[in-house]
Amino acid sequence: MRIIDFRNGLEPERLSLLVRQHSDEARKWEERVRSIVTDVAQRKDEALFAYTRQFDGVQIGSETVRVTREEIAEAVRQVDPELIAVMRRALEKIRHFHERQKQNSWFESNPDGSMVGQKITPLDSVGVYVPGGKAAYPSSVLMNLVPAKVAGVPRIVMATPPGKDGKGNPVTLAAADLAGATEIYKVGGAQAIAALAFGTESIPRVCKITGPGNRYVALAKKAVYGTVSIDSIAGPSEICILADGEASPRYVAADLLSQAEHDELAASILVTTSMELAQNVLLEIQAFTRTLSRKEIIQQSLENQGKIFVVRTLCEAIEMANEIAPEHLEILTKNPFEVMTKIRNAGAIFLGAYSSEPLGDYYAGPNHVLPTSGTAKFFSPLSVDDFVKKSSILYYSREALQSVHTDIIRFAESEGLTAHANSIRVRFPEEKNETGEGADENN
């Protein structure tokens, strides 16, 4: 991790190059992923099970691909009851937060006999992908399933890779059961995304796919977009900490490292007005790293994507944070609430010394599925809105249409769409058009 001095002025082009160094990394994998997706779309179960044998080393068939209630019960028995209790408490906070996001259908009636409105309908089905292997990510299970449940989605499917024993990770299965998954399948990777998108003999297709995964999963979601909806193409995790000279270097270092341990491409960035803080943070990082379990990953991550930017003023620091548009933004300044009002681009904003990023990852309630790689400039966190669709409603009586029909005819004819104009005109056969001819009701 190195310090980069911007006290001579901000350079947006240089900043972009320094922050985004992995944007082209995935392109070389796209062809391989597309071939897997196409194969599963065509050969369905046959291809799905073949790739599961190839990549996971597990023999799965139509009789064993779906997790049974007995398997779930066995998984729950294997999980520490205290962890189950923690997950229940986190689930309640996540549910409460997302309940506040719910929208109702609405209708507006006007005195002229017209009515307009919007109908909110849950998606029929959603597929949630949860990574497997050696690690378990129950927090991702809760963050994806709970908003779908709150939205009222009736069919919530989870796909997760099997372990070498052919079973799902017990903690993942327990979390899915708590959160209300209706079906769970033991498949992973690009082949799982393809199965959810196109359907196979064993896995009926879904309407939308959400959830994190490796580069194969991310590229598979990109490949099936349009066949189904997706949440986003997630890049490596990232944190930006905006700090003044009063921030604790120990806290800043610990929070930067909390992102660096995700993987070698995770970005940990500090933007500060204090060179003294920058130098002290480096010392704290060195001390912490020696004791952390994912030391090698952290060191590689900081070497690849770790940056400390020192700027002249707090206004410049805010400008830089908005340009970075980070997934997670921590504000460790004298008045974080005032600074927050000037932030335009961030997936999630954490205010003050005791609101560190892992609080959002696990427990506080806001969703941790966030826009990455600068896409917070135009994307939002996963929410209840991602699991509903909206239909516009309109009704006009004859009297209401008559009062505006000439406007519509004129508009349509200005675009050369005479059939559109005629669709309105035929409803008023008693009136003459501009040529003096009456409209024929049979036209």
GROMACS .gro file of C-alpha atoms in nm:
model
  443
    1MET     CA    1   0.000   0.000   0.000
    2ARG     CA    2   0.140   0.338  -0.091
    3ILE     CA    3   0.072   0.703  -0.023
    4ILE     CA    4  -0.007   0.920  -0.326
    5ASP     CA    5   0.021   1.295  -0.269
    6PHE     CA    6  -0.250   1.500  -0.442
    7ARG     CA    7  -0.181   1.818  -0.248
    8ASN     CA    8  -0.077   1.991  -0.568
    9GLY     CA    9  -0.427   1.942  -0.705
   10LEU     CA   10  -0.674   1.671  -0.813
   11GLU     CA   11  -0.631   1.496  -1.146
   12PRO     CA   12  -0.952   1.300  -1.226
   13GLU     CA   13  -0.796   1.109  -1.518
   14ARG     CA   14  -0.497   1.000  -1.312
   15LEU     CA   15  -0.725   0.911  -1.021
   16SER     CA   16  -0.937   0.686  -1.243
   17LEU     CA   17  -0.630   0.497  -1.362
   18LEU     CA   18  -0.499   0.456  -1.009
   19VAL     CA   19  -0.828   0.325  -0.867
   20ARG     CA   20  -0.955   0.101  -1.151
   21GLN     CA   21  -0.681  -0.139  -1.255
   22HIS     CA   22  -0.881  -0.458  -1.304
   23SER     CA   23  -1.169  -0.353  -1.531
   24ASP     CA   24  -1.049  -0.560  -1.830
   25GLU     CA   25  -0.950  -0.866  -1.629
   26ALA     CA   26  -1.272  -1.060  -1.689
   27ARG     CA   27  -1.285  -1.038  -2.069
   28LYS     CA   28  -1.055  -1.332  -2.133
   29TRP     CA   29  -1.293  -1.559  -1.938
   30GLU     CA   30  -1.610  -1.465  -2.124
   31GLU     CA   31  -1.579  -1.717  -2.408
   32ARG     CA   32  -1.536  -2.010  -2.170
   33VAL     CA   33  -1.833  -1.900  -1.960
   34ARG     CA   34  -2.056  -1.853  -2.265
   35SER     CA   35  -1.979  -2.205  -2.380
   36ILE     CA   36  -2.088  -2.345  -2.042
   37VAL     CA   37  -2.406  -2.138  -2.041
   38THR     CA   38  -2.496  -2.243  -2.397
   39ASP     CA   39  -2.427  -2.609  -2.320
   40VAL     CA   40  -2.655  -2.611  -2.016
   41ALA     CA   41  -2.925  -2.424  -2.209
   42GLN     CA   42  -2.916  -2.696  -2.476
   43ARG     CA   43  -2.841  -3.018  -2.287
   44LYS     CA   44  -2.995  -2.914  -1.955
   45ASP     CA   45  -2.953  -3.171  -1.673
   46GLU     CA   46  -2.698  -3.373  -1.868
   47ALA     CA   47  -2.465  -3.075  -1.899
   48LEU     CA   48  -2.541  -2.944  -1.549
   49PHE     CA   49  -2.445  -3.270  -1.380
   50ALA     CA   50  -2.139  -3.316  -1.604
   51TYR     CA   51  -2.002  -2.975  -1.504
   52THR     CA   52  -2.074  -3.049  -1.139
   53ARG     CA   53  -1.859  -3.364  -1.169
   54GLN     CA   54  -1.588  -3.171  -1.354
   55PHE     CA   55  -1.564  -2.862  -1.133
   56ASP     CA   56  -1.685  -2.982  -0.793
   57GLY     CA   57  -1.582  -3.346  -0.810
   58VAL     CA   58  -1.929  -3.453  -0.700
   59GLN     CA   59  -2.175  -3.695  -0.857
   60ILE     CA   60  -2.516  -3.525  -0.852
   61GLY     CA   61  -2.826  -3.651  -1.032
   62SER     CA   62  -3.191  -3.567  -1.069
   63GLU     CA   63  -3.273  -3.757  -0.749
   64THR     CA   64  -3.014  -3.578  -0.536
   65VAL     CA   65  -2.973  -3.227  -0.679
   66ARG     CA   66  -3.246  -3.076  -0.464
   67VAL     CA   67  -3.183  -3.039  -0.092
   68THR     CA   68  -3.443  -3.231   0.107
   69ARG     CA   69  -3.612  -3.127   0.429
   70GLU     CA   70  -3.419  -3.405   0.601
   71GLU     CA   71  -3.089  -3.258   0.480
   72ILE     CA   72  -3.191  -2.914   0.605
   73ALA     CA   73  -3.286  -3.052   0.945
   74GLU     CA   74  -2.952  -3.234   0.965
   75ALA     CA   75  -2.769  -2.914   0.869
   76VAL     CA   76  -2.947  -2.710   1.137
   77ARG     CA   77  -2.848  -2.967   1.400
   78GLN     CA   78  -2.482  -2.924   1.303
   79VAL     CA   79  -2.478  -2.546   1.345
   80ASP     CA   80  -2.389  -2.384   1.676
   81PRO     CA   81  -2.720  -2.275   1.839
   82GLU     CA   82  -2.560  -1.942   1.934
   83LEU     CA   83  -2.487  -1.874   1.568
   84ILE     CA   84  -2.847  -1.962   1.482
   85ALA     CA   85  -2.959  -1.708   1.743
   86VAL     CA   86  -2.726  -1.442   1.598
   87MET     CA   87  -2.862  -1.507   1.249
   88ARG     CA   88  -3.218  -1.474   1.378
   89ARG     CA   89  -3.140  -1.135   1.534
   90ALA     CA   90  -2.966  -1.013   1.217
   91LEU     CA   91  -3.256  -1.140   1.006
   92GLU     CA   92  -3.503  -0.934   1.211
   93LYS     CA   93  -3.300  -0.616   1.159
   94ILE     CA   94  -3.266  -0.685   0.787
   95ARG     CA   95  -3.638  -0.755   0.758
   96HIS     CA   96  -3.730  -0.438   0.949
   97PHE     CA   97  -3.512  -0.223   0.724
   98HIS     CA   98  -3.653  -0.372   0.405
   99GLU     CA   99  -4.013  -0.351   0.526
  100ARG     CA  100  -3.965   0.028   0.514
  101GLN     CA  101  -3.891   0.002   0.141
  102LYS     CA  102  -4.222  -0.156   0.044
  103GLN     CA  103  -4.444   0.040  -0.193
  104ASN     CA  104  -4.816   0.003  -0.240
  105SER     CA  105  -5.015   0.014  -0.559
  106TRP     CA  106  -5.183   0.350  -0.608
  107PHE     CA  107  -5.467   0.493  -0.815
  108GLU     CA  108  -5.573   0.849  -0.880
  109SER     CA  109  -5.924   0.935  -1.000
  110ASN     CA  110  -5.994   1.267  -1.167
  111PRO     CA  111  -6.324   1.459  -1.194
  112ASP     CA  112  -6.326   1.420  -1.573
  113GLY     CA  113  -6.374   1.043  -1.545
  114SER     CA  114  -6.013   0.940  -1.597
  115MET     CA  115  -5.804   0.728  -1.368
  116VAL     CA  116  -5.430   0.652  -1.365
  117GLY     CA  117  -5.222   0.446  -1.129
  118GLN     CA  118  -4.947   0.196  -1.069
  119LYS     CA  119  -4.982  -0.169  -0.976
  120ILE     CA  120  -4.702  -0.331  -0.775
  121THR     CA  121  -4.664  -0.706  -0.831
  122PRO     CA  122  -4.399  -0.939  -0.682
  123LEU     CA  123  -4.188  -1.137  -0.929
  124ASP     CA  124  -4.314  -1.492  -0.974
  125SER     CA  125  -3.976  -1.642  -0.889
  126VAL     CA  126  -3.618  -1.548  -0.807
  127GLY     CA  127  -3.296  -1.748  -0.797
  128VAL     CA  128  -3.035  -1.659  -0.536
  129TYR     CA  129  -2.678  -1.776  -0.587
  130VAL     CA  130  -2.467  -1.830  -0.276
  131PRO     CA  131  -2.098  -1.927  -0.302
  132GLY     CA  132  -1.992  -2.253  -0.141
  133GLY     CA  133  -1.670  -2.447  -0.114
  134LYS     CA  134  -1.477  -2.420   0.210
  135ALA     CA  135  -1.633  -2.087   0.310
  136ALA     CA  136  -1.990  -2.023   0.422
  137TYR     CA  137  -2.165  -1.692   0.361
  138PRO     CA  138  -2.487  -1.692   0.564
  139SER     CA  139  -2.492  -1.312   0.554
  140SER     CA  140  -2.531  -1.324   0.174
  141VAL     CA  141  -2.817  -1.569   0.214
  142LEU     CA  142  -3.004  -1.330   0.444
  143MET     CA  143  -2.931  -1.020   0.237
  144ASN     CA  144  -3.067  -1.176  -0.082
  145LEU     CA  145  -3.356  -1.382   0.049
  146VAL     CA  146  -3.507  -1.141   0.301
  147PRO     CA  147  -3.593  -0.857   0.059
  148ALA     CA  148  -3.740  -1.111  -0.184
  149LYS     CA  149  -3.952  -1.250   0.099
  150VAL     CA  150  -4.059  -0.901   0.206
  151ALA     CA  151  -4.152  -0.821  -0.154
  152GLY     CA  152  -4.384  -1.124  -0.156
  153VAL     CA  153  -4.203  -1.343  -0.411
  154PRO     CA  154  -4.377  -1.683  -0.382
  155ARG     CA  155  -4.092  -1.897  -0.520
  156ILE     CA  156  -3.743  -1.823  -0.385
  157VAL     CA  157  -3.481  -2.067  -0.513
  158MET     CA  158  -3.125  -2.091  -0.382
  159ALA     CA  159  -2.837  -2.252  -0.566
  160THR     CA  160  -2.512  -2.327  -0.386
  161PRO     CA  161  -2.222  -2.561  -0.473
  162PRO     CA  162  -2.202  -2.898  -0.299
  163GLY     CA  163  -1.910  -2.992  -0.080
  164LYS     CA  164  -1.695  -3.295  -0.153
  165ASP     CA  165  -1.943  -3.500   0.049
  166GLY     CA  166  -2.220  -3.405  -0.194
  167LYS     CA  167  -2.398  -3.195   0.068
  168GLY     CA  168  -2.456  -2.824   0.109
  169ASN     CA  169  -2.270  -2.620   0.368
  170PRO     CA  170  -2.467  -2.658   0.696
  171VAL     CA  171  -2.450  -2.288   0.790
  172THR     CA  172  -2.564  -2.182   0.443
  173LEU     CA  173  -2.855  -2.427   0.451
  174ALA     CA  174  -2.957  -2.318   0.800
  175ALA     CA  175  -2.955  -1.951   0.696
  176ALA     CA  176  -3.163  -2.031   0.387
  177ASP     CA  177  -3.417  -2.215   0.599
  178LEU     CA  178  -3.443  -1.921   0.840
  179ALA     CA  179  -3.482  -1.671   0.556
  180GLY     CA  180  -3.756  -1.864   0.377
  181ALA     CA  181  -3.604  -2.033   0.072
  182THR     CA  182  -3.868  -2.249  -0.099
  183GLU     CA  183  -3.619  -2.464  -0.295
  184ILE     CA  184  -3.244  -2.526  -0.257
  185TYR     CA  185  -3.025  -2.693  -0.521
  186LYS     CA  186  -2.672  -2.826  -0.484
  187VAL     CA  187  -2.517  -2.674  -0.796
  188GLY     CA  188  -2.267  -2.396  -0.841
  189GLY     CA  189  -2.068  -2.189  -1.087
  190ALA     CA  190  -2.170  -2.072  -1.432
  191GLN     CA  191  -2.366  -2.394  -1.481
  192ALA     CA  192  -2.594  -2.308  -1.187
  193ILE     CA  193  -2.665  -1.962  -1.329
  194ALA     CA  194  -2.749  -2.117  -1.668
  195ALA     CA  195  -2.981  -2.372  -1.504
  196LEU     CA  196  -3.167  -2.099  -1.316
  197ALA     CA  197  -3.196  -1.885  -1.629
  198PHE     CA  198  -3.301  -2.146  -1.885
  199GLY     CA  199  -3.436  -2.425  -1.665
  200THR     CA  200  -3.351  -2.793  -1.679
  201GLU     CA  201  -3.548  -3.112  -1.619
  202SER     CA  202  -3.466  -3.084  -1.247
  203ILE     CA  203  -3.458  -2.706  -1.193
  204PRO     CA  204  -3.746  -2.492  -1.324
  205ARG     CA  205  -3.632  -2.154  -1.455
  206VAL     CA  206  -3.668  -1.831  -1.256
  207CYS     CA  207  -3.745  -1.471  -1.351
  208LYS     CA  208  -3.445  -1.306  -1.187
  209ILE     CA  209  -3.105  -1.407  -1.047
  210THR     CA  210  -2.927  -1.230  -0.763
  211GLY     CA  211  -2.630  -1.305  -0.541
  212PRO     CA  212  -2.251  -1.290  -0.541
  213GLY     CA  213  -1.999  -1.531  -0.688
  214ASN     CA  214  -1.660  -1.567  -0.853
  215ARG     CA  215  -1.574  -1.436  -1.200
  216TYR     CA  216  -1.744  -1.735  -1.365
  217VAL     CA  217  -2.067  -1.659  -1.183
  218ALA     CA  218  -2.048  -1.286  -1.258
  219LEU     CA  219  -1.985  -1.345  -1.628
  220ALA     CA  220  -2.258  -1.608  -1.645
  221LYS     CA  221  -2.506  -1.357  -1.502
  222LYS     CA  222  -2.395  -1.114  -1.769
  223ALA     CA  223  -2.444  -1.381  -2.037
  224VAL     CA  224  -2.802  -1.466  -1.932
  225TYR     CA  225  -2.915  -1.107  -1.881
  226GLY     CA  226  -3.215  -1.049  -2.105
  227THR     CA  227  -3.330  -1.408  -2.072
  228VAL     CA  228  -3.377  -1.324  -1.704
  229SER     CA  229  -3.320  -1.014  -1.499
  230ILE     CA  230  -3.017  -0.991  -1.271
  231ASP     CA  231  -2.918  -0.768  -0.981
  232SER     CA  232  -2.578  -0.654  -1.112
  233ILE     CA  233  -2.239  -0.766  -1.240
  234ALA     CA  234  -2.049  -0.742  -0.917
  235GLY     CA  235  -1.680  -0.662  -0.921
  236PRO     CA  236  -1.428  -0.707  -0.639
  237SER     CA  237  -1.525  -0.558  -0.304
  238GLU     CA  238  -1.404  -0.209  -0.216
  239ILE     CA  239  -1.393   0.041   0.065
  240CYS     CA  240  -1.309   0.409   0.067
  241ILE     CA  241  -1.249   0.584   0.398
  242LEU     CA  242  -1.275   0.962   0.402
  243ALA     CA  243  -1.090   1.089   0.709
  244ASP     CA  244  -0.954   1.409   0.856
  245GLY     CA  245  -0.665   1.446   1.098
  246GLU     CA  246  -0.881   1.361   1.399
  247ALA     CA  247  -0.955   1.005   1.287
  248SER     CA  248  -0.802   0.711   1.474
  249PRO     CA  249  -0.529   0.555   1.255
  250ARG     CA  250  -0.593   0.225   1.433
  251TYR     CA  251  -0.961   0.224   1.336
  252VAL     CA  252  -0.883   0.332   0.980
  253ALA     CA  253  -0.624   0.057   0.937
  254ALA     CA  254  -0.853  -0.211   1.078
  255ASP     CA  255  -1.136  -0.108   0.846
  256LEU     CA  256  -0.916  -0.101   0.536
  257LEU     CA  257  -0.796  -0.451   0.619
  258SER     CA  258  -1.153  -0.576   0.660
  259GLN     CA  259  -1.196  -0.532   0.285
  260ALA     CA  260  -0.846  -0.636   0.181
  261GLU     CA  261  -0.902  -0.987   0.320
  262HIS     CA  262  -1.186  -1.055   0.072
  263ASP     CA  263  -0.955  -1.132  -0.221
  264GLU     CA  264  -0.646  -1.015  -0.405
  265LEU     CA  265  -0.843  -0.769  -0.621
  266ALA     CA  266  -1.036  -0.603  -0.336
  267ALA     CA  267  -0.971  -0.228  -0.321
  268SER     CA  268  -0.891  -0.053   0.009
  269ILE     CA  269  -0.862   0.324  -0.028
  270LEU     CA  270  -0.805   0.603   0.221
  271VAL     CA  271  -0.867   0.967   0.125
  272THR     CA  272  -0.741   1.207   0.390
  273THR     CA  273  -0.636   1.565   0.450
  274SER     CA  274  -0.362   1.455   0.691
  275MET     CA  275  -0.023   1.320   0.586
  276GLU     CA  276   0.042   1.233   0.951
  277LEU     CA  277  -0.268   1.014   0.958
  278ALA     CA  278  -0.166   0.850   0.631
  279GLN     CA  279   0.176   0.755   0.766
  280ASN     CA  280   0.036   0.628   1.098
  281VAL     CA  281  -0.223   0.417   0.917
  282LEU     CA  282   0.056   0.243   0.725
  283LEU     CA  283   0.228   0.156   1.053
  284GLU     CA  284  -0.095   0.018   1.201
  285ILE     CA  285  -0.159  -0.189   0.889
  286GLN     CA  286   0.181  -0.350   0.917
  287ALA     CA  287   0.120  -0.435   1.283
  288PHE     CA  288  -0.230  -0.577   1.225
  289THR     CA  289  -0.135  -0.780   0.917
  290ARG     CA  290   0.120  -0.987   1.108
  291THR     CA  291  -0.158  -1.132   1.326
  292LEU     CA  292  -0.440  -1.184   1.073
  293SER     CA  293  -0.532  -1.527   0.934
  294ARG     CA  294  -0.561  -1.419   0.569
  295LYS     CA  295  -0.224  -1.247   0.570
  296GLU     CA  296  -0.116  -1.352   0.220
  297ILE     CA  297  -0.441  -1.240   0.058
  298ILE     CA  298  -0.430  -0.909   0.247
  299GLN     CA  299  -0.075  -0.834   0.141
  300GLN     CA  300  -0.152  -0.910  -0.224
  301SER     CA  301  -0.470  -0.704  -0.211
  302LEU     CA  302  -0.294  -0.402  -0.064
  303GLU     CA  303  -0.015  -0.432  -0.318
  304ASN     CA  304  -0.262  -0.453  -0.607
  305GLN     CA  305  -0.533  -0.209  -0.503
  306GLY     CA  306  -0.439  -0.043  -0.173
  307LYS     CA  307  -0.407   0.336  -0.199
  308ILE     CA  308  -0.381   0.631   0.037
  309PHE     CA  309  -0.460   0.965  -0.126
  310VAL     CA  310  -0.360   1.281   0.059
  311VAL     CA  311  -0.539   1.599  -0.047
  312ARG     CA  312  -0.534   1.963   0.066
  313THR     CA  313  -0.888   2.022   0.191
  314LEU     CA  314  -1.197   1.837   0.305
  315CYS     CA  315  -1.380   1.968  -0.002
  316GLU     CA  316  -1.119   1.800  -0.225
  317ALA     CA  317  -1.153   1.479  -0.024
  318ILE     CA  318  -1.530   1.481  -0.080
  319GLU     CA  319  -1.479   1.550  -0.452
  320MET     CA  320  -1.241   1.256  -0.474
  321ALA     CA  321  -1.478   1.022  -0.289
  322ASN     CA  322  -1.759   1.116  -0.528
  323GLU     CA  323  -1.533   1.045  -0.824
  324ILE     CA  324  -1.433   0.704  -0.684
  325ALA     CA  325  -1.802   0.622  -0.614
  326PRO     CA  326  -1.712   0.338  -0.377
  327GLU     CA  327  -1.914   0.036  -0.277
  328HIS     CA  328  -1.859   0.120   0.092
  329LEU     CA  329  -1.777   0.472   0.212
  330GLU     CA  330  -1.678   0.536   0.571
  331ILE     CA  331  -1.675   0.899   0.686
  332LEU     CA  332  -1.442   0.947   0.983
  333THR     CA  333  -1.438   1.325   1.021
  334LYS     CA  334  -1.523   1.578   1.289
  335ASN     CA  335  -1.878   1.616   1.156
  336PRO     CA  336  -1.960   1.308   0.945
  337PHE     CA  337  -2.329   1.400   0.909
  338GLU     CA  338  -2.244   1.729   0.741
  339VAL     CA  339  -1.998   1.557   0.507
  340MET     CA  340  -2.260   1.291   0.424
  341THR     CA  341  -2.494   1.555   0.279
  342LYS     CA  342  -2.230   1.632   0.014
  343ILE     CA  343  -2.180   1.269  -0.094
  344ARG     CA  344  -2.352   1.188  -0.423
  345ASN     CA  345  -2.197   0.855  -0.518
  346ALA     CA  346  -2.165   0.564  -0.274
  347GLY     CA  347  -2.329   0.225  -0.230
  348ALA     CA  348  -2.348   0.245   0.149
  349ILE     CA  349  -2.234   0.526   0.378
  350PHE     CA  350  -2.104   0.458   0.729
  351LEU     CA  351  -2.091   0.754   0.966
  352GLY     CA  352  -1.852   0.793   1.256
  353ALA     CA  353  -1.593   0.588   1.438
  354TYR     CA  354  -1.833   0.318   1.558
  355SER     CA  355  -2.006   0.242   1.229
  356SER     CA  356  -1.741   0.028   1.066
  357GLU     CA  357  -1.815  -0.153   0.740
  358PRO     CA  358  -1.863  -0.506   0.890
  359LEU     CA  359  -2.164  -0.367   1.081
  360GLY     CA  360  -2.334  -0.332   0.743
  361ASP     CA  361  -2.205  -0.662   0.614
  362TYR     CA  362  -2.374  -0.860   0.885
  363TYR     CA  363  -2.615  -0.695   1.115
  364ALA     CA  364  -2.746  -0.337   1.098
  365GLY     CA  365  -3.019  -0.402   0.841
  366PRO     CA  366  -2.930  -0.216   0.518
  367ASN     CA  367  -2.843  -0.452   0.234
  368HIS     CA  368  -2.479  -0.541   0.175
  369VAL     CA  369  -2.529  -0.623  -0.194
  370LEU     CA  370  -2.393  -0.296  -0.331
  371PRO     CA  371  -2.273  -0.142  -0.659
  372THR     CA  372  -1.900  -0.184  -0.719
  373SER     CA  373  -1.630  -0.053  -0.956
  374GLY     CA  374  -1.768   0.301  -0.966
  375THR     CA  375  -2.121   0.195  -1.061
  376ALA     CA  376  -2.257   0.367  -0.749
  377LYS     CA  377  -2.277   0.668  -0.981
  378PHE     CA  378  -2.588   0.509  -1.132
  379PHE     CA  379  -2.677   0.188  -0.941
  380SER     CA  380  -2.829   0.134  -0.597
  381PRO     CA  381  -2.808  -0.135  -0.327
  382LEU     CA  382  -3.022  -0.447  -0.358
  383SER     CA  383  -3.368  -0.369  -0.225
  384VAL     CA  384  -3.731  -0.475  -0.223
  385ASP     CA  385  -3.768  -0.286  -0.553
  386ASP     CA  386  -3.546  -0.548  -0.717
  387PHE     CA  387  -3.807  -0.816  -0.648
  388VAL     CA  388  -4.120  -0.644  -0.775
  389LYS     CA  389  -4.240  -0.514  -1.109
  390LYS     CA  390  -4.458  -0.214  -1.173
  391SER     CA  391  -4.747  -0.193  -1.418
  392SER     CA  392  -4.900   0.139  -1.521
  393ILE     CA  393  -5.281   0.153  -1.502
  394LEU     CA  394  -5.509   0.387  -1.695
  395TYR     CA  395  -5.882   0.419  -1.747
  396TYR     CA  396  -6.073   0.688  -1.940
  397SER     CA  397  -6.447   0.719  -1.976
  398ARG     CA  398  -6.588   0.831  -2.313
  399GLU     CA  399  -6.634   1.180  -2.176
  400ALA     CA  400  -6.277   1.197  -2.047
  401LEU     CA  401  -6.134   1.079  -2.380
  402GLN     CA  402  -6.354   1.317  -2.578
  403SER     CA  403  -6.208   1.618  -2.397
  404VAL     CA  404  -5.852   1.532  -2.510
  405HIS     CA  405  -5.896   1.322  -2.824
  406THR     CA  406  -5.808   1.597  -3.071
  407ASP     CA  407  -5.476   1.654  -2.888
  408ILE     CA  408  -5.391   1.285  -2.923
  409ILE     CA  409  -5.486   1.277  -3.291
  410ARG     CA  410  -5.271   1.582  -3.361
  411PHE     CA  411  -4.978   1.430  -3.171
  412ALA     CA  412  -5.002   1.098  -3.356
  413GLU     CA  413  -5.032   1.259  -3.699
  414SER     CA  414  -4.728   1.478  -3.628
  415GLU     CA  415  -4.530   1.153  -3.605
  416GLY     CA  416  -4.684   1.010  -3.919
  417LEU     CA  417  -4.868   0.738  -3.725
  418THR     CA  418  -5.210   0.761  -3.884
  419ALA     CA  419  -5.329   0.428  -3.745
  420HIS     CA  420  -5.266   0.563  -3.395
  421ALA     CA  421  -5.475   0.868  -3.482
  422ASN     CA  422  -5.746   0.650  -3.633
  423SER     CA  423  -5.764   0.438  -3.316
  424ILE     CA  424  -5.880   0.752  -3.136
  425ARG     CA  425  -6.088   0.899  -3.420
  426VAL     CA  426  -6.309   0.591  -3.470
  427ARG     CA  427  -6.448   0.634  -3.121
  428PHE     CA  428  -6.608   0.965  -3.221
  429PRO     CA  429  -6.776   0.893  -3.557
  430GLU     CA  430  -7.012   1.186  -3.522
  431GLU     CA  431  -6.724   1.433  -3.560
  432LYS     CA  432  -6.570   1.547  -3.887
  433ASN     CA  433  -6.196   1.520  -3.950
  434GLU     CA  434  -5.997   1.800  -4.111
  435THR     CA  435  -6.092   1.681  -4.465
  436GLY     CA  436  -6.459   1.713  -4.378
  437GLU     CA  437  -6.521   1.339  -4.381
  438GLY     CA  438  -6.668   1.151  -4.091
  439ALA     CA  439  -6.471   0.866  -3.938
  440ASP     CA  440  -6.604   0.522  -4.019
  441GLU     CA  441  -6.669   0.315  -3.710
  442ASN     CA  442  -6.564   0.006  -3.906
  443ASN     CA  443  -6.218   0.143  -3.997
   0.00000   0.00000   0.00000
